[in-house]
Short mmCIF file of C-alpha atoms in Angstrom, two decimals:
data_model
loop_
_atom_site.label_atom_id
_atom_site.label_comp_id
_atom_site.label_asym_id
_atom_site.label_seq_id
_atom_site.Cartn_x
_atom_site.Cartn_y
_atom_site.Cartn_z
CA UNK A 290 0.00 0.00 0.00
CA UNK A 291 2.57 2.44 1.01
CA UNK A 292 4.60 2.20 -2.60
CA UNK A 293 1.43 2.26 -4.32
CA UNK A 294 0.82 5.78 -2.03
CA UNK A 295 4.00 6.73 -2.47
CA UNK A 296 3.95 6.28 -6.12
CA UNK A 297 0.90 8.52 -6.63
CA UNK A 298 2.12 11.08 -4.48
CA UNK A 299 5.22 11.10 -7.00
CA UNK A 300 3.69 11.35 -10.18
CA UNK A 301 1.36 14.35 -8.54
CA UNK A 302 3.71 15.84 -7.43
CA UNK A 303 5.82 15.90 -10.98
CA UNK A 304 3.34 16.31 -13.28
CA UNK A 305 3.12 19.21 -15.32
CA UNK A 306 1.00 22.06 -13.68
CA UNK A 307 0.21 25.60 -14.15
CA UNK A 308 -0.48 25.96 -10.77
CA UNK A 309 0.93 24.28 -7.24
CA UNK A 310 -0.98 20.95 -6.22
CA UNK A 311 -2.37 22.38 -2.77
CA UNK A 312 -0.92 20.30 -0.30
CA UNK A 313 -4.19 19.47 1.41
CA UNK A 314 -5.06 17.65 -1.86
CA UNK A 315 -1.95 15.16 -1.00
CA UNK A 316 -3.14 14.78 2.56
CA UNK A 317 -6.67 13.43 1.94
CA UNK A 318 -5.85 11.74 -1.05
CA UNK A 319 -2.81 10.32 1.44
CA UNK A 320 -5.69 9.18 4.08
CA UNK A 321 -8.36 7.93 1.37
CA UNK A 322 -5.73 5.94 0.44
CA UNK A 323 -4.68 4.46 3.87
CA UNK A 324 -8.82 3.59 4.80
CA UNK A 325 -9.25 1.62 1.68
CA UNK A 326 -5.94 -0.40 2.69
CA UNK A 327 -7.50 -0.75 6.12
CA UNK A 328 -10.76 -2.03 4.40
CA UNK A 329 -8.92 -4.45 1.99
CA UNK A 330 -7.17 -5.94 4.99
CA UNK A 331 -10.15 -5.96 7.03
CA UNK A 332 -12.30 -7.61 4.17
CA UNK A 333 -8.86 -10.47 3.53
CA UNK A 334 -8.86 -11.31 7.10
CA UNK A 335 -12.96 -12.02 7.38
CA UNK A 336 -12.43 -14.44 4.53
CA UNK A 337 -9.40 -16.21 5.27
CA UNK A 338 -10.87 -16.99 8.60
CA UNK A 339 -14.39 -17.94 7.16
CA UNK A 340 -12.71 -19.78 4.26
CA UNK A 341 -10.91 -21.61 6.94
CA UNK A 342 -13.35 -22.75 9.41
CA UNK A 343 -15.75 -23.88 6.61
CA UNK A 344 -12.92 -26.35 5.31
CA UNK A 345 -12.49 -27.41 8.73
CA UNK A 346 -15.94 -27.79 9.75
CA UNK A 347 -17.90 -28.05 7.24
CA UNK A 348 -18.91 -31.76 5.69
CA UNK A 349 -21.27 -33.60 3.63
CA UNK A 350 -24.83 -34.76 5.04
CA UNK A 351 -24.77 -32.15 7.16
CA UNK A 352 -27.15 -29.72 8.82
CA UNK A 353 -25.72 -26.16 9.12
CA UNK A 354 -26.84 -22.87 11.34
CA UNK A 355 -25.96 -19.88 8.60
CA UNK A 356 -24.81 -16.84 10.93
CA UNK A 357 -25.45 -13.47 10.46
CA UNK A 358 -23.20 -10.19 9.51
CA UNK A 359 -20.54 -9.12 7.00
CA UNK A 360 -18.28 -11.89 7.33
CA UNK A 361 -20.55 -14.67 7.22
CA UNK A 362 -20.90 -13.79 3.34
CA UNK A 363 -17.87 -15.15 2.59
CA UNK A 364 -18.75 -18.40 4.78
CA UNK A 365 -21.99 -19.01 2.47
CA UNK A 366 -19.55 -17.85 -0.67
CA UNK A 367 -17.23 -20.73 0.15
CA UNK A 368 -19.89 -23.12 1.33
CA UNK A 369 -21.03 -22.22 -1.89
CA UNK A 370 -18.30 -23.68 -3.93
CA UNK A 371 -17.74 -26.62 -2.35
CA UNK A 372 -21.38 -27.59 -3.07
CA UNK A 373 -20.57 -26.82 -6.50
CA UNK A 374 -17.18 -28.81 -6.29
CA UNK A 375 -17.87 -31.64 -4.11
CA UNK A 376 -21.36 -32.13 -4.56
CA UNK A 377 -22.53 -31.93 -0.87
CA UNK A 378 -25.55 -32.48 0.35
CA UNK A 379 -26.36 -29.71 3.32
CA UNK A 380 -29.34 -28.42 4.86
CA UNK A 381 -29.10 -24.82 6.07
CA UNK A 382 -30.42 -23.11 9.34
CA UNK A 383 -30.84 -19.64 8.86
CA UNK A 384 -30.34 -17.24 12.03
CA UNK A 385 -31.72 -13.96 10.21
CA UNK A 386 -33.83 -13.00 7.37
CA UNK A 387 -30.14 -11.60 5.71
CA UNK A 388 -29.14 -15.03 5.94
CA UNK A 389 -32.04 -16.52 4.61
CA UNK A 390 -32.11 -14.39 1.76
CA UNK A 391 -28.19 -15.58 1.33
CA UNK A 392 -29.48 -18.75 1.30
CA UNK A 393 -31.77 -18.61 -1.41
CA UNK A 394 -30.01 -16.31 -3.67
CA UNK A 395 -26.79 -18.66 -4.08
CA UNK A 396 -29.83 -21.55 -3.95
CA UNK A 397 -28.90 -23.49 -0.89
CA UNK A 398 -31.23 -25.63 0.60
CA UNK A 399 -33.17 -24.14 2.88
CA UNK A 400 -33.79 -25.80 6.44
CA UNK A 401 -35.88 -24.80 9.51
CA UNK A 402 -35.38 -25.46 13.30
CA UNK A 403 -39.14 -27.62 13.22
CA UNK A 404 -37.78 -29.98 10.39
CA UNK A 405 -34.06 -29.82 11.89
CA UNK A 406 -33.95 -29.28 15.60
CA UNK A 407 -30.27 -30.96 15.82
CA UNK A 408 -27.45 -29.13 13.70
CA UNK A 409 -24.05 -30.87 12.90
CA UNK A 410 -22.39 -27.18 13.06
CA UNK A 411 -23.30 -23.31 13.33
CA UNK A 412 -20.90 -21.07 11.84
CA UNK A 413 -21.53 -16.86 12.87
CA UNK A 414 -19.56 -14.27 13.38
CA UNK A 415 -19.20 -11.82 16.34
CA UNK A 416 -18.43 -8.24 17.59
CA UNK A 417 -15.92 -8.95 20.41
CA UNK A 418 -14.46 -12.34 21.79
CA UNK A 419 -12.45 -12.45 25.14
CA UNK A 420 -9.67 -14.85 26.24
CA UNK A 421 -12.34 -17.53 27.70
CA UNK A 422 -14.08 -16.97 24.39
CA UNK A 423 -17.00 -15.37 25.59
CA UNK A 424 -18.70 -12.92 22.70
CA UNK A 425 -20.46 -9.97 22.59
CA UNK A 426 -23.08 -10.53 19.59
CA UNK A 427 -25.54 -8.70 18.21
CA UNK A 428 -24.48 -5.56 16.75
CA UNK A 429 -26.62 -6.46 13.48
CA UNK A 430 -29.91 -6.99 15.57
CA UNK A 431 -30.58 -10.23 15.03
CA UNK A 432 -29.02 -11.80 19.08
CA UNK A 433 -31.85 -14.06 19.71
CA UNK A 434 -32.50 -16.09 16.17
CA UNK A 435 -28.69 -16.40 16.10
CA UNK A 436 -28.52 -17.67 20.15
CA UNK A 437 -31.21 -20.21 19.10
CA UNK A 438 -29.17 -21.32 16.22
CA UNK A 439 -25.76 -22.09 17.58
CA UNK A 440 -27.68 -23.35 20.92
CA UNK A 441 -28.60 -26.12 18.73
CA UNK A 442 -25.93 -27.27 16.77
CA UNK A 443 -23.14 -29.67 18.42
CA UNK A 444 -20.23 -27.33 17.10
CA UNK A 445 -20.51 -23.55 17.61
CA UNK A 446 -17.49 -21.78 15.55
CA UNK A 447 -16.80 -18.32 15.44
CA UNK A 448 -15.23 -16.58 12.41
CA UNK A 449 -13.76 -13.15 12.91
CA UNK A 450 -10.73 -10.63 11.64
CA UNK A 451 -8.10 -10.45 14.27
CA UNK A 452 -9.91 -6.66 15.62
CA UNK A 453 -12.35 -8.54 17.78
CA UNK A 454 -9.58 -10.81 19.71
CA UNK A 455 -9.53 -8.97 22.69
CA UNK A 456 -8.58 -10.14 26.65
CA UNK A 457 -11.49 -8.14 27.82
CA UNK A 458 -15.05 -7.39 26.61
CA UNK A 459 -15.08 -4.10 25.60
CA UNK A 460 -11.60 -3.62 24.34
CA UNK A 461 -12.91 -2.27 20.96
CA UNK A 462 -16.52 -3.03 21.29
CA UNK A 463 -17.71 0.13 22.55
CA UNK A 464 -21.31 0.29 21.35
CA UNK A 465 -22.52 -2.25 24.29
CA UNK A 466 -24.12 -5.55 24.93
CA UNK A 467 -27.36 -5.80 22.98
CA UNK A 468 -30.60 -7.07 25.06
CA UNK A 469 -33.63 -7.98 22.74
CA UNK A 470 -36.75 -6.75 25.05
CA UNK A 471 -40.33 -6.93 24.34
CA UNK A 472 -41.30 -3.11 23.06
CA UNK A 473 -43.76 -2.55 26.05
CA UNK A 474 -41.24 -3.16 28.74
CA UNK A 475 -37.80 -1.78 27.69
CA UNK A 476 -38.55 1.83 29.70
CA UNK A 477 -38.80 -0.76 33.23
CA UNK A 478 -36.25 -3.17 31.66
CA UNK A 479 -33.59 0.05 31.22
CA UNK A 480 -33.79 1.68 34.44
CA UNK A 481 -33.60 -1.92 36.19
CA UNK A 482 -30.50 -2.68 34.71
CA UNK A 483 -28.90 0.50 34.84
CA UNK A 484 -29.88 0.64 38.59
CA UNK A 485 -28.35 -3.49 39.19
CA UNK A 486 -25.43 -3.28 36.37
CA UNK A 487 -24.26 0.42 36.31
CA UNK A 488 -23.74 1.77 32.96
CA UNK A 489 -26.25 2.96 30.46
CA UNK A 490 -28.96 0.78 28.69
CA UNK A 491 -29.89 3.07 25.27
CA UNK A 492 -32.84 2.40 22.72
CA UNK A 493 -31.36 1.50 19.54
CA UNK A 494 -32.73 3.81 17.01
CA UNK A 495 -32.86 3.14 13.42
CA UNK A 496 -31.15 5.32 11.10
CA UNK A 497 -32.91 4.91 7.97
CA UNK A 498 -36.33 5.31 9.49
CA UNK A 499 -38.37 7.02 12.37
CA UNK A 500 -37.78 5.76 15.25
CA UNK A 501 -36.30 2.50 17.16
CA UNK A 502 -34.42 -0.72 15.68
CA UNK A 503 -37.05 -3.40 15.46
CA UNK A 504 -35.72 -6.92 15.42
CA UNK A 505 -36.65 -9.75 13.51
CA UNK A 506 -38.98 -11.08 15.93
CA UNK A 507 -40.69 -7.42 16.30
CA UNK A 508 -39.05 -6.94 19.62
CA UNK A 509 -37.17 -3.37 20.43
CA UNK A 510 -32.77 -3.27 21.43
CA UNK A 511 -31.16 -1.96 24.03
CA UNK A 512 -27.84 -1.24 24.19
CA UNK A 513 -25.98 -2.02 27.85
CA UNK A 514 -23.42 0.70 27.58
CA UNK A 515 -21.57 -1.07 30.46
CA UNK A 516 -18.88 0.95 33.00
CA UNK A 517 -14.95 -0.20 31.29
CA UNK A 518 -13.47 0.55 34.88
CA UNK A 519 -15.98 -2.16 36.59
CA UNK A 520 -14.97 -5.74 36.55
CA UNK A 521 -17.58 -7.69 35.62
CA UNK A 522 -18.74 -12.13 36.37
CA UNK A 523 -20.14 -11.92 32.62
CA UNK A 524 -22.40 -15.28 33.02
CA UNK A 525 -23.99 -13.56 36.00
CA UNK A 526 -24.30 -10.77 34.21
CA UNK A 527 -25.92 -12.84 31.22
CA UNK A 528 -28.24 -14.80 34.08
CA UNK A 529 -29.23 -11.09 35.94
CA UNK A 530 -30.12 -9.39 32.95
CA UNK A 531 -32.30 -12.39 31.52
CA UNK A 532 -34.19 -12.74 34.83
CA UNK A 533 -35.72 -9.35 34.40
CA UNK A 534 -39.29 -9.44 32.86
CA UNK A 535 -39.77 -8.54 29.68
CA UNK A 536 -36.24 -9.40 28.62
CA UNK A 537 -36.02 -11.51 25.53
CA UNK A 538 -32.26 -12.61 25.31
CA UNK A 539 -29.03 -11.06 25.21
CA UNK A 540 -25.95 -10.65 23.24
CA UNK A 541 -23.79 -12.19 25.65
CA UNK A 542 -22.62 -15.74 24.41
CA UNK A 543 -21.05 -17.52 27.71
CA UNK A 544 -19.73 -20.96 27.28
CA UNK A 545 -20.85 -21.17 23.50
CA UNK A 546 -18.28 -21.23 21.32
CA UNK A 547 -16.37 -24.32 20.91
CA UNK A 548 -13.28 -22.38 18.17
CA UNK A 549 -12.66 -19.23 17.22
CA UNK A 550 -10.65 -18.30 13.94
CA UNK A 551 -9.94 -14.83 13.89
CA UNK A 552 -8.40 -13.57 10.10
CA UNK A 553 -5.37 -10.69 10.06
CA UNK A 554 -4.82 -8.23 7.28
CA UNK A 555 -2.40 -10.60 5.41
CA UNK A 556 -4.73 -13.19 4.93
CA UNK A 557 -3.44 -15.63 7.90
CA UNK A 558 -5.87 -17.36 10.38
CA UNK A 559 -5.18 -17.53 13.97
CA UNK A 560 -7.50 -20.29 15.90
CA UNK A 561 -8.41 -20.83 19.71
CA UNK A 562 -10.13 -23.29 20.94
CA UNK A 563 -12.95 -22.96 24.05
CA UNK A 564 -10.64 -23.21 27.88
CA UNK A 565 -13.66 -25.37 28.97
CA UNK A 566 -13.45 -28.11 26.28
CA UNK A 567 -12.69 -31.52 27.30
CA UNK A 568 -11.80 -34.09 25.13
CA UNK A 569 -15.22 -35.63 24.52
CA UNK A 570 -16.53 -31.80 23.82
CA UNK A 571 -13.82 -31.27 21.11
CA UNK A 572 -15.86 -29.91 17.42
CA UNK A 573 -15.87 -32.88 15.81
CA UNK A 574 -14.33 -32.18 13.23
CA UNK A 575 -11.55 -30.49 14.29
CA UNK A 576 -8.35 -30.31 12.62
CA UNK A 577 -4.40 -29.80 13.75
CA UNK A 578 -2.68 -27.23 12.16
CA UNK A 579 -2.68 -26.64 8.55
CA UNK A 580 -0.88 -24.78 5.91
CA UNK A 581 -1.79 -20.99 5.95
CA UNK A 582 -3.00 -20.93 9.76
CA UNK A 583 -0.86 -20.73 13.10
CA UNK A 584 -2.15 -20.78 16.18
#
C-alpha cells in the first residue's frame, strides 16, 4: 500500500502544472488511500478466517446454522463452492432474514429449526471475543434467532478478523451488549439494569427510518453501555439481565463457542479453541494445524 501511495504522491507531485498541487489535496488523497488499505485488509482477514473454518468444519450430510453479519458472506460464498465442487448435500439453518435471503439467492437448501432441531455445526460471526471466548453478539440486531441457532448445533465456531480478539469485553466493542426486550417493557427493563449493572442501557434507534431498531422477531434493542473501569462475572451478568421481565435474550454468548478463527490483514488465520473443552466436547471435526493458519 505504502509504494502504491507513495507512487501517486510522485507522479502528482511531478506532473506538469500551471499551478501548485495544494498540499491538502496530497493529505486526503494520502488518508483515502490508507482507509481503503485498512478495508482491503479488514475484508482479507474475514475471509481467510471464514474460508478456513468452513474447510475445517464443514462436511457432507450435514445440517448447518448460517450466521449473520458481513463476514458470514464469505462463509456461504465458500460453502457455496464446495457444493458446487464436491457435490454436498447440506441443509441450512438460517439465524436472520439476511441469511435466509443468502441462502436462497446462491440456492442453498433451505432448512428450519421444526424440520431440523439438531445441527451438525453453526458457523456466525461476532463483535468482540475475550480470552475464555466469551462474545459480545448482536451488533446487526438479530441476538436471539442467532442464540437459538448455535444453541442447537453440536459445534458452535466463530469466524472473525483479528480486531475482535480482545482479553477483555469491551476492548474495541464500545457500542454495548445488545438485550432484545419486548417493546412494552424496555422503559422498566432500562432503568432496572442501569440501577443493578451500572452503565447505560440506550434504545437503539434506526437510522434509515423514524424511530427505534425493530428486530426480527418485532421486539425493540437496548444497548448495555456497560462501565470499562468495573470488573464484571459476565455469566452472571448474562443470568441477571435475563431474569428481568420482559427481557427476551441477550448478546452475551457464555460458554458457546467451541473455536474461534480470527483472520489478520495478510490473509493468515489464527485459531483458539474454548478453555472449557474436554476431550469428549472437542468440534468434531476439528483439525491440527494446517498450511496458511498458526495458532
Amino acid at each position: 500500500m505504502s509504494c502504491v501511495l507513495i507512487s501517486s504522491v510522485r507522479n502528482l507531485l511531478f506532473r506538469p502544472c500551471d499551478r501548485p498541487l495544494c498540499l491538502s489535496y496530497l493529505i486526503r488523497m494520502g488518508k483515502r488511500s490508507f482507509s481503503e488499505a485498512m478495508e482491503d485488509g479488514i475484508t482479507t482477514g474475514k475471509r481467510a478466517a471464514a474460508v478456513q473454518a468452513v474447510d475445517d468444519h464443514v462436511r457432507d450430510n450435514q445440517v448447518v446454522g448460517i450466521g449473520s453479519g458481513s463476514t458470514i458472506v464469505f462463509a456461504v460464498e465458500r460453502i457455496v463452492q464446495r457444493v458446487k465442487e464436491e457435490k454436498l448435500n447440506l441443509v441450512c439453518i438460517p439465524t436472520s432474514f439476511q441469511a435466509k435471503q443468502l441462502i436462497q439467492e446462491h440456492n442453498l437448501t433451505l432448512g428450519s429449526l421444526e424440520r431440523n432441531p439438531e445441527l451438525d455445526v453453526a458457523i456466525d460471526g461476532a463483535d468482540e471475543a475475550d480470552a475464555n471466548l466469551d462474545l459480545i453478539k448482536g451488533g446487526g440486531g438479530c441476538l436471539t434467532q442467532e442464540k437459538i441457532v448455535a444453541s442447537c448445533a453440536r459445534d458452535f465456531i466463530v469466524i472473525a478478523d483479528s480486531r475482535k480478539d480482545v482479553d477483555k469485553l469491551g476492548t474495541t466493542w464500545k457500542r454495548g451488549i445488545s438485550i432484545e426486550v419486548i417493546p412494552l417493557a424496555y422503559k422498566p427493563i432500562k432503568l432496572k439494569i442501569e440501577k443493578q449493572l451500572g452503565g447505560l442501557a440506550n434504545l437503539r434507534m434506526a437510522t434509515k427510518k423514524a424511530g427505534p431498531v425493530v428486530t426480527d422477531n418485532g421486539n425493540l434493542i437496548l444497548d448495555w453501555v456497560f462501565e470499562e473501569a468495573r470488573s464484571y462475572d459476565w455469566e452472571k451478568v448474562n443470568v441477571t439481565i435475563r431474569s428481568i421481565p420482559g427481557v427476551v435474550e441477550t448478546g452475551l454468548f457464555i460458554k458457546m463457542a467451541k473455536m474461534l478463527y480470527f483472520g489478520t490483514t495478510d490473509g493468515k488465520v489464527k485459531t483458539r479453541s474454548a478453555p472449557w473443552l474436554t476431550p469428549d466436547t472437542q468440534p468434531s471435526a476439528h483439525k491440527t494445524e494446517t498450511n496458511g493458519r498458526s495458532k
